[in-house]
Amino acid sequence: MTIKKLFDRVDSVRLENITKKYGEQFAIKNLNLEIQGGELLILIGRSGSGKTTALRTINRLIEPDSGTVSINGADVREFDSVRLRRNIGYVIQNIGLLPHLRISENVGLLLKLEGWNEEEIRKRVRDLLTLVSLPPERFMDRYPHELSGGQQQRVGLARAMAMDPPLFLMDEPFGALDPLLRTQLQDEFFKIKKELGRTIVFITHDINEAFRLGDRIAIMNNAELIQVGTPEELIFSPVSDLVSEIVDSKRKYRHIDTLKVGDMMQPLAREDTLDPGMSAESALDLMVRKGLEFAFVMGKSEVSGRVCLNDVLKARTRGIELKEVTRALPLFSSDTTLIEALAKLKSEGESMGLVLEDNEPAGVLFSDRVLQNLI
Amino acid sequence: MFLVALFFSILIGVFIGIFTYRNPKFAAPVLNGLNVVESVPDVALLVLLLPIFGIGTEPTIVASILYSLLPIARNTYTGLSNVPRVYIEIAEALGLTQREVLFQVRFPLSLPLIAGGIRIAVVFTMGVVTLGGLIAAGGLGAALQNGIQLYDMGTILVTGAWVGFLAVLLDGIAGIIESTLKARYGTWS
Ligand SMILES: Nc1ncnc2c1ncn2[C@@H]1O[C@H](COP(=O)(O)OP(=O)(O)O)[C@@H](O)[C@H]1O
Ligand SMILES: [Mg+2]
């Protein structure tokens, strides 16, 4: 096992002024994009808009005509291209398994070339296949053409993870699948993504997939980057009609300015909240009994906010009142407009706010749930 | 004797195939050279080799090898050069070196075509080995040539049938290997 890691973790991938032409035609034109460590960045756009080209400059499969790509601040041209590629997991568009190798050999190819011994490779391949929900004993010894498209895509995913890379490039990994299988694979991938916690650049042309999986979304059109931002930013402040068209906001979010906070909040009853004056001991009791990780604290006209289990524990050991450890949350009334509420949450960097009706707790507004309900 | 000839043909033929693939400058001259050898009639070739190797087994083996080289080398070269571009791109994208691409991807994917070349070589080798009886190489060829010289119809028929049978058998085996490989790799070839 002699894997020399180029980087233990990826803190940033930066594409600066990247241009690539084929003949007279631009495949990408002056692209500037920074991918942050640990995020899943989606590249989306029509076919031929330059997504694959942009992705491939990162592992040097394509050398741009001008501009620099750097990982953790180091120009990728400083790395040996073979080494670089082995440190980046790449899921190839249209699956890309090698037809003459068994599934186990496809997944373990790089491990073999890196000098792992048979037993280590077998164990690793088993683990990886299990991770992508392919029972190893059923699949290891088969050839790619004996598998369905969906199964082959999982193998492609497993292969990209073989060397445990800190960075993944995924080119339409779930493309060309029927919708049901696609959803299933997305769910599985979401779990894997959480477990791995890696930096991922992910190409898709499916906006729903982008919203489900992406932390941020970069929209490309005609070789250019049009806008990059969180799903909320694209929906609520698109820079052009093209962006609204792609995020479909014209059709789906047309009615958003008529919505009120009350329409989108999660209801909350008085007995589900904690009283600011109650002792930490009984608060803890209540939370443990109800299995809550955090709870809302609401008084008649006193501070309102939330506490998490940890805070309550702290309050107990230090013998202080619950309200001392309560974190204040933005307050809305149920007839505040949704747009206004979301903007406030965003500016305060909060993911939730409390909703009051007649000074009584009525509900909670979660910004990410609002979005999910709308999509 | 036949197997020895075949073994060396494959070894040298595949080597030439890989060599010409890696050094494309040599591809045309080497393959054309082999073509010339191929066009020399087998009896003439045997006679040409007599002064060098003397009478007996060696010239026959050398002649069979010379004859078999072209189909094997040519098919190896063609196979390596014509592996679909997508598979090469996959291998490069994963981070294989050029050498690894050659031996882990190009070569295995060319095996069906190389097997096809060996099949042709088998048939050539049979022909030459049979003729080898003329120059005291022994084996079935010797018996056949004896029969011809003595005009013994029985011997000719029996040995002739044997040679034919062996040729068909070996060709069949090589054919099975070829089609198994193709089936295993799926539909691309
Ligand atoms: N090897 C190539 N030779 C010529 N043109 C190319 C090549 N690769 C890509 N292109 C062109 O560059 C543009 C962008 O391609 P690509 O990055 O593959 O788009 P996407 O992945 O967004 O579909 C397209 O117009 C495509 O035709
Ligand atoms: Mg593409």
Coordinates of C-alpha atoms and ligand atoms in Angstrom, one line a residue:
Chain A
M1 CA 0.0 0.0 0.0
T2 CA 2.1 2.8 -1.2
I3 CA -0.3 5.5 -2.0
K4 CA 1.3 8.9 -2.0
K5 CA -1.5 11.3 -1.4
L6 CA -1.1 14.6 -3.2
F7 CA -3.5 16.2 -0.7
D8 CA -5.2 15.0 2.5
R9 CA -8.1 17.3 2.0
V10 CA -9.2 19.8 -0.6
D11 CA -9.8 23.3 0.7
S12 CA -10.4 25.0 -2.6
V13 CA -10.4 24.3 -6.3
R14 CA -10.0 27.5 -8.3
L15 CA -10.6 28.0 -12.0
E16 CA -9.3 31.4 -13.1
N17 CA -9.9 32.9 -16.6
I18 CA -10.1 29.6 -18.2
T19 CA -10.5 29.6 -22.0
K20 CA -10.6 26.6 -24.3
K21 CA -11.3 26.8 -28.0
Y22 CA -11.8 24.1 -30.5
G23 CA -11.1 25.7 -33.9
E24 CA -12.8 29.0 -33.9
Q25 CA -15.4 27.9 -31.4
F26 CA -15.3 28.5 -27.6
A27 CA -15.8 25.4 -25.5
I28 CA -15.3 27.6 -22.4
K29 CA -14.8 31.3 -22.4
N30 CA -13.0 33.1 -19.6
L31 CA -14.4 31.0 -16.8
N32 CA -13.9 32.0 -13.2
L33 CA -15.2 29.6 -10.5
E34 CA -14.1 28.7 -7.0
I35 CA -15.2 25.4 -5.4
Q36 CA -15.0 25.4 -1.7
G37 CA -13.7 22.5 0.4
G38 CA -16.4 20.1 1.5
E39 CA -19.1 21.5 -0.8
L40 CA -21.0 19.8 -3.6
L41 CA -21.0 22.2 -6.5
I42 CA -23.4 21.5 -9.4
L43 CA -22.5 22.4 -13.0
I44 CA -25.7 22.7 -15.0
G45 CA -26.5 23.8 -18.5
R46 CA -27.6 22.6 -21.9
S47 CA -25.7 20.0 -23.8
G48 CA -22.6 21.5 -25.4
S49 CA -22.4 24.4 -22.9
G50 CA -18.9 23.5 -21.8
K51 CA -19.6 21.6 -18.5
T52 CA -17.5 18.5 -19.4
T53 CA -14.7 20.7 -20.7
A54 CA -14.6 22.7 -17.5
L55 CA -14.6 19.6 -15.4
R56 CA -11.8 18.0 -17.3
T57 CA -9.4 20.9 -16.9
I58 CA -9.3 20.1 -13.2
N59 CA -7.7 16.7 -13.6
R60 CA -5.8 17.9 -16.7
L61 CA -7.5 15.7 -19.2
I62 CA -7.9 19.0 -21.0
E63 CA -5.2 21.7 -21.0
P64 CA -6.9 25.1 -21.3
D65 CA -5.6 27.5 -23.9
S66 CA -5.2 30.1 -21.2
G67 CA -6.0 30.5 -17.5
T68 CA -5.0 28.5 -14.5
V69 CA -6.6 25.8 -12.4
S70 CA -5.3 25.4 -8.9
I71 CA -6.1 23.0 -6.1
N72 CA -5.3 24.3 -2.5
G73 CA -3.5 27.2 -4.2
A74 CA -1.2 25.0 -6.3
D75 CA -1.3 25.1 -10.1
V76 CA -2.4 21.7 -11.3
R77 CA 0.3 21.9 -13.9
E78 CA 2.9 21.4 -11.1
F79 CA 1.5 17.9 -10.5
D80 CA 2.4 14.9 -12.5
S81 CA -0.9 14.3 -14.5
V82 CA -1.0 10.5 -13.6
R83 CA -0.5 11.2 -9.9
L84 CA -3.1 14.0 -10.0
R85 CA -5.7 11.8 -11.7
R86 CA -5.2 9.0 -9.2
N87 CA -5.9 11.5 -6.4
I88 CA -9.2 12.7 -7.9
G89 CA -12.1 10.4 -8.2
Y90 CA -13.6 10.7 -11.6
V91 CA -17.0 9.4 -12.6
I92 CA -17.1 9.4 -16.4
Q93 CA -20.1 10.5 -18.5
N94 CA -21.7 7.4 -20.1
I95 CA -20.4 5.1 -17.3
G96 CA -17.0 4.2 -18.8
L97 CA -16.3 0.7 -17.5
L98 CA -13.6 -1.4 -19.2
P99 CA -15.3 -4.3 -21.0
H100 CA -12.6 -6.8 -20.6
L101 CA -12.3 -6.5 -16.8
R102 CA -14.6 -8.2 -14.3
I103 CA -16.5 -5.8 -12.0
S104 CA -14.0 -6.5 -9.2
E105 CA -11.1 -5.7 -11.6
N106 CA -12.7 -2.6 -12.8
V107 CA -13.2 -1.3 -9.3
G108 CA -9.8 -2.5 -8.1
L109 CA -7.7 -1.5 -11.2
L110 CA -6.0 1.5 -9.7
L111 CA -5.4 -0.4 -6.4
K112 CA -3.6 -3.1 -8.3
L113 CA -1.5 -0.6 -10.2
E114 CA -0.7 1.0 -6.9
G115 CA 0.7 -2.3 -5.7
W116 CA -1.9 -3.3 -3.2
N117 CA -2.0 -7.1 -2.6
E118 CA -4.8 -9.3 -3.7
E119 CA -6.4 -9.7 -0.4
E120 CA -6.4 -6.0 0.4
I121 CA -7.9 -5.3 -3.0
R122 CA -10.6 -7.9 -2.6
K123 CA -11.6 -6.5 0.8
R124 CA -11.7 -2.9 -0.4
V125 CA -13.7 -3.8 -3.5
R126 CA -16.2 -5.7 -1.4
D127 CA -16.6 -2.7 0.9
L128 CA -17.1 -0.4 -2.0
L129 CA -19.6 -2.5 -3.8
T130 CA -21.6 -2.9 -0.6
L131 CA -21.5 0.9 -0.2
V132 CA -23.2 1.3 -3.6
S133 CA -25.7 -1.4 -2.7
L134 CA -24.4 -4.1 -5.0
P135 CA -24.0 -7.4 -3.2
P136 CA -20.3 -8.3 -3.8
E137 CA -20.8 -12.0 -4.1
R138 CA -23.3 -11.5 -6.9
F139 CA -21.4 -8.9 -8.9
M140 CA -17.7 -9.2 -8.4
D141 CA -17.0 -11.8 -11.0
R142 CA -19.4 -10.6 -13.7
Y143 CA -18.5 -8.5 -16.8
P144 CA -19.8 -5.0 -17.4
H145 CA -22.1 -6.0 -20.3
E146 CA -23.9 -8.4 -18.0
L147 CA -25.1 -5.6 -15.8
S148 CA -27.9 -3.1 -16.3
G149 CA -27.2 0.6 -16.9
G150 CA -28.0 1.5 -13.3
Q151 CA -25.8 -1.2 -11.9
Q152 CA -23.0 -0.1 -14.2
Q153 CA -23.3 3.4 -12.9
R154 CA -23.0 2.2 -9.3
V155 CA -19.8 0.4 -10.3
G156 CA -18.5 3.6 -11.8
L157 CA -19.2 5.3 -8.5
A158 CA -17.5 2.6 -6.5
R159 CA -14.5 2.7 -8.8
A160 CA -14.1 6.5 -8.3
M161 CA -14.0 6.0 -4.6
A162 CA -11.4 3.2 -4.7
M163 CA -8.4 5.4 -3.8
D164 CA -10.4 7.3 -1.2
P165 CA -9.8 10.6 -3.0
P166 CA -10.5 14.0 -1.3
L167 CA -12.0 15.4 -4.5
F168 CA -14.6 13.9 -6.9
L169 CA -15.5 15.0 -10.4
M170 CA -18.8 13.5 -11.5
D171 CA -20.0 13.9 -15.1
E172 CA -23.7 13.1 -15.2
P173 CA -23.3 10.1 -13.0
F174 CA -27.0 9.3 -13.1
G175 CA -27.7 10.3 -16.7
A176 CA -29.6 8.0 -18.9
L177 CA -31.5 6.3 -16.1
D178 CA -35.2 6.0 -15.8
P179 CA -36.6 8.4 -13.2
L180 CA -37.3 5.8 -10.5
L181 CA -33.8 4.4 -10.5
R182 CA -32.5 7.9 -10.7
T183 CA -34.3 8.9 -7.5
Q184 CA -33.1 5.8 -5.8
L185 CA -29.5 6.3 -6.8
Q186 CA -29.7 10.0 -5.7
D187 CA -30.9 9.0 -2.3
E188 CA -28.1 6.5 -1.9
F189 CA -25.6 9.0 -3.2
F190 CA -26.8 11.5 -0.7
K191 CA -26.1 9.1 2.1
I192 CA -22.7 8.3 0.7
K193 CA -22.0 12.0 0.3
K194 CA -22.7 12.6 3.9
E195 CA -20.6 9.7 5.0
L196 CA -17.6 10.8 2.9
G197 CA -17.8 14.5 3.4
R198 CA -15.7 15.2 0.3
T199 CA -15.4 18.0 -2.2
I200 CA -17.5 17.2 -5.2
V201 CA -18.0 18.8 -8.6
F202 CA -21.1 17.3 -10.1
I203 CA -22.5 17.8 -13.6
T204 CA -26.1 17.3 -14.4
H205 CA -28.7 18.7 -16.8
D206 CA -31.6 17.9 -14.4
I207 CA -32.5 20.9 -12.2
N208 CA -34.3 18.8 -9.7
E209 CA -31.2 16.7 -9.2
A210 CA -29.3 19.9 -8.8
F211 CA -31.6 21.2 -6.1
R212 CA -31.7 17.8 -4.3
L213 CA -27.9 17.3 -4.1
G214 CA -26.2 20.7 -4.6
D215 CA -24.9 23.1 -2.0
R216 CA -24.3 25.6 -4.7
I217 CA -25.2 25.5 -8.4
A218 CA -23.2 27.0 -11.3
I219 CA -25.2 27.7 -14.4
M220 CA -23.4 27.5 -17.8
N221 CA -24.6 28.6 -21.2
N222 CA -22.8 28.9 -24.5
A223 CA -19.3 28.3 -23.0
E224 CA -19.9 30.9 -20.3
L225 CA -20.7 30.9 -16.6
I226 CA -23.9 32.8 -16.1
Q227 CA -24.5 32.6 -12.3
V228 CA -23.3 30.6 -9.3
G229 CA -25.1 30.5 -6.0
T230 CA -27.2 28.5 -3.6
P231 CA -30.6 27.3 -4.8
E232 CA -32.2 30.1 -2.9
E233 CA -30.1 32.7 -4.6
L234 CA -30.8 31.4 -8.0
I235 CA -34.6 31.2 -7.4
F236 CA -35.0 34.5 -5.6
S237 CA -32.4 36.6 -7.4
P238 CA -31.7 35.2 -10.8
V239 CA -29.3 37.4 -12.9
S240 CA -31.1 36.8 -16.1
D241 CA -34.2 35.3 -17.7
L242 CA -32.2 32.3 -18.7
V243 CA -31.5 31.5 -15.0
S244 CA -35.1 31.8 -14.1
E245 CA -36.0 29.7 -17.0
I246 CA -33.5 27.0 -15.9
V247 CA -34.5 27.0 -12.3
D248 CA -38.1 27.1 -13.6
S249 CA -39.0 29.9 -11.3
K250 CA -41.3 31.6 -13.7
R251 CA -43.6 28.6 -13.7
K252 CA -43.3 27.2 -10.2
Y253 CA -42.6 30.2 -8.1
R254 CA -44.9 32.6 -9.8
H255 CA -47.2 32.6 -6.8
I256 CA -44.4 33.0 -4.2
D257 CA -45.0 36.7 -3.6
T258 CA -48.5 36.0 -2.6
L259 CA -47.5 33.4 0.0
K260 CA -47.4 34.3 3.7
V261 CA -45.3 32.8 6.5
G262 CA -48.4 31.1 7.9
D263 CA -48.7 29.1 4.7
M264 CA -45.3 27.5 4.9
M265 CA -44.6 27.2 8.7
Q266 CA -44.5 23.9 10.6
P267 CA -47.2 24.2 13.3
L268 CA -46.0 24.2 16.9
A269 CA -48.2 23.8 19.9
R270 CA -47.7 25.5 23.3
E271 CA -47.1 22.1 25.0
D272 CA -44.3 21.4 22.6
T273 CA -42.3 24.4 23.8
L274 CA -40.3 25.0 27.0
D275 CA -40.9 27.8 29.4
P276 CA -38.0 30.2 29.9
G277 CA -38.4 30.0 33.6
M278 CA -38.4 26.2 33.9
S279 CA -35.4 24.5 35.5
A280 CA -32.8 22.9 33.4
E281 CA -33.4 19.6 35.1
S282 CA -37.1 19.4 34.0
A283 CA -36.2 20.7 30.5
L284 CA -33.7 17.9 30.1
D285 CA -36.3 15.4 31.3
L286 CA -38.8 16.6 28.8
M287 CA -36.4 16.6 25.9
V288 CA -35.0 13.2 26.6
R289 CA -38.5 11.8 27.0
K290 CA -39.6 13.3 23.6
G291 CA -36.3 12.4 21.9
L292 CA -35.5 16.0 21.0
E293 CA -32.1 17.3 19.9
F294 CA -33.3 20.8 20.3
A295 CA -36.4 22.6 21.6
F296 CA -38.0 26.0 21.3
V297 CA -38.2 28.2 24.3
M298 CA -41.2 30.5 24.4
G299 CA -42.6 32.7 27.1
K300 CA -45.6 35.0 27.2
S301 CA -43.7 38.1 26.3
E302 CA -40.2 37.1 27.1
V303 CA -37.2 36.0 25.1
S304 CA -37.9 33.3 22.6
G305 CA -35.5 31.1 20.8
R306 CA -34.1 27.7 20.8
V307 CA -31.8 25.5 23.0
C308 CA -30.1 22.3 22.0
L309 CA -29.6 19.3 24.3
N310 CA -26.0 20.3 24.9
D311 CA -27.0 23.8 26.2
V312 CA -29.5 22.3 28.6
L313 CA -26.8 19.9 29.9
K314 CA -24.5 22.9 30.5
A315 CA -27.3 24.9 32.2
R316 CA -27.9 22.0 34.5
T317 CA -24.3 21.6 35.6
R318 CA -23.8 25.3 36.0
G319 CA -27.1 25.6 37.8
I320 CA -28.4 28.5 35.6
E321 CA -31.8 29.2 34.1
L322 CA -32.9 28.0 30.8
K323 CA -33.2 31.5 29.3
E324 CA -29.5 32.1 29.9
V325 CA -28.6 29.5 27.3
T326 CA -31.4 30.2 24.9
R327 CA -30.3 31.4 21.5
A328 CA -32.7 34.1 20.2
L329 CA -34.3 33.4 16.8
P330 CA -35.9 35.9 14.4
L331 CA -39.6 36.3 15.1
F332 CA -42.3 36.6 12.5
S333 CA -46.1 37.0 12.5
S334 CA -48.0 34.5 10.4
D335 CA -49.0 37.2 7.9
T336 CA -45.5 38.4 7.2
T337 CA -44.8 37.8 3.5
L338 CA -42.7 34.7 2.8
I339 CA -40.2 36.7 0.7
E340 CA -39.6 39.2 3.5
A341 CA -39.2 36.4 6.1
L342 CA -36.7 34.5 3.9
A343 CA -34.7 37.6 3.3
K344 CA -34.5 38.3 7.0
L345 CA -33.4 34.7 7.8
K346 CA -30.8 35.0 5.2
S347 CA -29.4 38.3 6.3
E348 CA -29.2 37.0 9.9
G349 CA -27.6 33.7 8.8
E350 CA -30.4 31.7 10.5
S351 CA -32.0 28.6 9.1
M352 CA -35.2 29.0 11.1
G353 CA -37.5 31.5 12.7
L354 CA -40.4 31.5 15.2
V355 CA -43.9 32.4 14.2
L356 CA -46.3 34.1 16.6
E357 CA -50.0 34.6 16.5
D358 CA -51.4 37.0 19.1
N359 CA -48.2 36.7 21.0
E360 CA -48.7 32.9 21.2
P361 CA -46.2 30.5 19.6
A362 CA -47.8 29.2 16.4
G363 CA -45.1 27.6 14.3
V364 CA -41.5 27.4 13.0
L365 CA -40.3 28.5 9.6
F366 CA -37.4 26.4 8.2
S367 CA -35.8 28.1 5.2
D368 CA -34.7 24.8 3.6
R369 CA -38.1 23.2 4.1
V370 CA -39.8 26.1 2.4
L371 CA -37.7 25.5 -0.6
Q372 CA -38.3 21.8 -0.6
N373 CA -42.0 22.3 -0.4
L374 CA -41.9 24.6 -3.3
I375 CA -39.9 22.4 -5.6
Chain B
M1 CA 7.6 -29.9 -33.6
F2 CA 4.4 -28.2 -34.8
L3 CA 3.8 -26.8 -31.3
V4 CA 7.3 -25.6 -31.0
A5 CA 6.9 -23.7 -34.2
L6 CA 3.6 -22.2 -33.2
F7 CA 4.9 -21.2 -29.8
F8 CA 7.8 -19.2 -31.2
S9 CA 5.6 -17.7 -33.9
I10 CA 3.2 -16.3 -31.3
L11 CA 6.0 -15.0 -29.1
I12 CA 7.9 -13.3 -31.9
G13 CA 4.8 -12.3 -33.8
V14 CA 3.2 -10.6 -30.9
F15 CA 6.5 -9.0 -30.0
I16 CA 6.8 -7.6 -33.5
G17 CA 3.2 -6.4 -33.4
I18 CA 3.8 -4.5 -30.1
F19 CA 7.1 -3.2 -31.3
T20 CA 5.7 -1.8 -34.6
Y21 CA 2.8 -0.3 -32.7
R22 CA 5.1 1.5 -30.3
N23 CA 7.4 2.6 -33.1
P24 CA 5.0 3.4 -36.0
K25 CA 8.0 4.4 -38.2
F26 CA 8.9 0.8 -38.5
A27 CA 5.4 -0.5 -39.0
A28 CA 5.3 -0.2 -42.8
P29 CA 8.8 -1.6 -43.6
V30 CA 8.5 -4.5 -41.1
L31 CA 5.0 -5.6 -42.1
N32 CA 5.9 -5.2 -45.8
G33 CA 9.0 -7.2 -45.3
L34 CA 7.0 -10.0 -43.8
N35 CA 4.6 -9.7 -46.7
V36 CA 7.5 -10.5 -49.0
V37 CA 8.5 -13.5 -47.0
E38 CA 4.9 -14.6 -47.2
S39 CA 4.9 -14.5 -51.0
V40 CA 7.9 -16.8 -51.3
P41 CA 6.5 -20.3 -52.2
D42 CA 7.0 -22.7 -49.2
V43 CA 9.1 -25.2 -51.1
A44 CA 11.4 -22.4 -52.2
L45 CA 11.6 -21.1 -48.7
L46 CA 12.6 -24.5 -47.4
V47 CA 15.3 -24.8 -50.0
L48 CA 16.6 -21.3 -49.3
L49 CA 16.9 -22.2 -45.6
L50 CA 18.8 -25.5 -46.2
P51 CA 22.2 -23.9 -46.6
I52 CA 21.8 -22.1 -43.3
F53 CA 20.3 -24.7 -41.1
G54 CA 21.1 -27.9 -42.9
I55 CA 18.8 -30.8 -43.3
G56 CA 16.2 -31.8 -40.7
T57 CA 13.9 -30.2 -38.1
E58 CA 15.4 -26.7 -37.8
P59 CA 14.8 -25.3 -41.3
T60 CA 11.2 -26.5 -41.1
I61 CA 10.5 -24.9 -37.8
V62 CA 12.2 -21.7 -39.0
A63 CA 10.1 -21.7 -42.2
S64 CA 6.9 -22.2 -40.3
I65 CA 7.7 -19.4 -38.0
L66 CA 8.6 -17.1 -40.8
Y67 CA 5.3 -17.9 -42.5
S68 CA 3.2 -17.5 -39.3
L69 CA 4.8 -14.2 -38.3
L70 CA 2.9 -12.0 -40.7
P71 CA -0.7 -12.9 -39.7
I72 CA 0.1 -12.7 -36.0
A73 CA 2.2 -9.5 -36.2
R74 CA -0.2 -7.8 -38.5
N75 CA -3.3 -8.7 -36.4
T76 CA -1.5 -7.6 -33.2
Y77 CA -0.5 -4.3 -34.8
T78 CA -4.0 -3.7 -36.2
G79 CA -5.6 -4.8 -33.0
L80 CA -3.5 -2.4 -30.8
S81 CA -4.0 0.5 -33.2
N82 CA -7.8 0.1 -33.5
V83 CA -8.9 -0.3 -29.9
P84 CA -11.9 2.1 -29.6
R85 CA -10.8 5.6 -28.5
V86 CA -13.3 5.6 -25.6
Y87 CA -11.6 2.9 -23.8
I88 CA -8.3 4.6 -24.1
E89 CA -9.8 7.8 -22.8
I90 CA -11.3 5.9 -19.8
A91 CA -8.0 4.5 -18.9
E92 CA -6.2 7.9 -19.2
A93 CA -9.0 9.6 -17.2
L94 CA -8.4 7.1 -14.4
G95 CA -4.7 7.9 -14.3
L96 CA -3.0 5.0 -16.2
T97 CA 0.4 5.7 -17.6
Q98 CA 0.9 5.1 -21.4
R99 CA 2.6 1.8 -20.6
E100 CA -0.3 0.7 -18.4
V101 CA -2.8 1.7 -21.1
L102 CA -0.9 -0.5 -23.5
F103 CA -0.7 -3.6 -21.4
Q104 CA -3.9 -3.3 -19.3
V105 CA -6.2 -2.0 -21.9
R106 CA -5.0 -2.1 -25.5
F107 CA -3.4 -5.5 -25.4
P108 CA -6.3 -7.4 -23.7
L109 CA -8.8 -5.7 -25.9
S110 CA -6.8 -6.8 -29.0
L111 CA -6.8 -10.4 -27.9
P112 CA -9.7 -11.5 -30.1
L113 CA -8.0 -10.1 -33.2
I114 CA -4.6 -11.6 -32.2
A115 CA -6.4 -15.0 -31.7
G116 CA -7.7 -14.6 -35.2
G117 CA -4.1 -14.1 -36.5
I118 CA -3.0 -17.2 -34.7
R119 CA -5.7 -19.1 -36.3
I120 CA -4.4 -18.2 -39.7
A121 CA -0.9 -19.0 -38.5
V122 CA -2.0 -22.5 -37.4
V123 CA -3.1 -23.4 -40.9
F124 CA 0.1 -22.0 -42.5
T125 CA 2.2 -23.9 -40.0
M126 CA 0.5 -27.2 -40.7
G127 CA 1.2 -26.8 -44.4
V128 CA 4.9 -26.1 -43.9
V129 CA 5.4 -28.8 -41.3
T130 CA 3.9 -31.3 -43.7
L131 CA 6.3 -30.3 -46.4
G132 CA 9.1 -30.6 -43.9
G133 CA 9.0 -34.4 -44.4
L134 CA 10.9 -33.6 -47.7
I135 CA 13.9 -32.5 -45.8
A136 CA 13.9 -35.2 -43.2
A137 CA 12.1 -33.3 -40.5
G138 CA 10.3 -36.4 -39.3
G139 CA 6.7 -36.4 -37.9
L140 CA 3.5 -36.9 -39.9
G141 CA 5.0 -34.9 -42.7
A142 CA 7.7 -37.5 -43.2
A143 CA 5.1 -40.3 -43.4
L144 CA 3.1 -38.3 -45.9
Q145 CA 6.1 -37.6 -48.1
N146 CA 7.1 -41.3 -47.9
G147 CA 3.7 -42.3 -49.1
I148 CA 3.9 -39.9 -52.0
Q149 CA 7.4 -41.1 -53.0
L150 CA 6.4 -44.8 -52.8
Y151 CA 3.1 -44.0 -54.4
D152 CA 1.4 -45.8 -51.5
M153 CA -2.2 -44.7 -51.7
G154 CA -3.0 -46.0 -48.2
T155 CA -0.3 -44.1 -46.4
I156 CA -1.1 -40.9 -48.4
L157 CA -4.8 -41.2 -47.5
V158 CA -4.3 -42.0 -43.8
T159 CA -1.6 -39.4 -43.1
G160 CA -3.4 -36.8 -45.3
A161 CA -6.6 -37.4 -43.4
W162 CA -4.7 -37.0 -40.1
V163 CA -3.1 -33.8 -41.2
G164 CA -6.4 -32.4 -42.4
F165 CA -8.1 -33.5 -39.2
L166 CA -5.4 -31.9 -37.0
A167 CA -5.6 -28.7 -39.0
V168 CA -9.4 -28.5 -38.6
L169 CA -9.1 -29.4 -34.9
L170 CA -6.5 -26.7 -34.1
D171 CA -8.3 -24.1 -36.2
G172 CA -11.5 -25.0 -34.2
I173 CA -9.8 -24.6 -30.9
A174 CA -8.3 -21.2 -31.9
G175 CA -11.7 -20.2 -33.2
I176 CA -13.4 -21.1 -30.0
I177 CA -10.8 -19.0 -28.0
E178 CA -11.4 -16.1 -30.4
S179 CA -15.2 -16.2 -30.1
T180 CA -15.1 -16.7 -26.3
L181 CA -13.0 -13.6 -25.9
K182 CA -15.3 -11.6 -28.1
A183 CA -18.4 -12.8 -26.2
R184 CA -16.8 -12.1 -22.8
Y185 CA -16.0 -8.5 -23.7
G186 CA -19.5 -7.8 -24.9
T187 CA -20.6 -6.4 -28.2
W188 CA -18.0 -3.8 -29.0
S189 CA -15.9 -5.8 -31.4
Ligands
LIG1 N1 -12.6 17.2 -28.7 C1 -13.4 18.2 -29.2 N2 -13.2 18.6 -30.4 C2 -14.0 19.6 -30.9 N3 -15.0 20.2 -30.3 C3 -15.2 19.8 -29.0 C4 -14.4 18.7 -28.4 N4 -14.9 18.5 -27.1 C5 -15.9 19.4 -27.0 N5 -16.1 20.1 -28.1 C6 -17.1 21.2 -28.2 O1 -17.0 22.0 -27.1 C7 -18.3 22.4 -26.7 C8 -18.5 22.1 -25.2 O2 -18.5 20.6 -25.0 P1 -18.7 19.9 -23.6 O3 -17.8 20.6 -22.6 O4 -18.6 18.5 -23.8 O5 -20.2 20.3 -23.3 P2 -21.2 19.7 -22.2 O6 -20.5 18.7 -21.3 O7 -21.7 20.9 -21.5 O8 -22.3 19.0 -23.0 C9 -19.3 21.7 -27.6 O9 -19.8 22.6 -28.5 C10 -18.5 20.6 -28.2 O10 -19.0 20.3 -29.4
MG2 MG -20.8 16.6 -21.1

